[in-house]
């Protein structure tokens, strides 16, 4: 995934908490000497659709 024409990387993990299954995504974007981290967490049943919308929203970011 490229944010503001810069490479980024994503780490995905799944876990269970009090009997509920969750998934988490952390996206690391290095922009010059700045590192941005975006974290998204949702229940496993909802994760795919919400994560897709979350990632799409990151394409609107830009710097000058």
Short mmCIF file of C-alpha atoms in Angstrom, two decimals, residues 3-5 31 36 38 57-64:
data_model
loop_
_atom_site.label_atom_id
_atom_site.label_comp_id
_atom_site.label_asym_id
_atom_site.label_seq_id
_atom_site.Cartn_x
_atom_site.Cartn_y
_atom_site.Cartn_z
CA UNK A 3 0.43 6.50 1.10
CA UNK A 4 1.46 9.84 -0.38
CA UNK A 5 3.63 7.95 -2.91
CA UNK A 31 7.01 9.71 5.29
CA UNK A 36 2.71 7.28 10.99
CA UNK A 38 -2.73 3.55 11.88
CA UNK A 57 -9.88 6.26 3.62
CA UNK A 58 -6.07 6.33 3.88
CA UNK A 59 -5.74 7.06 0.15
CA UNK A 60 -7.11 10.55 0.80
CA UNK A 61 -4.03 11.48 2.87
CA UNK A 62 -1.42 13.71 1.26
CA UNK A 63 1.43 16.00 2.34
CA UNK A 64 3.12 18.99 0.78
#
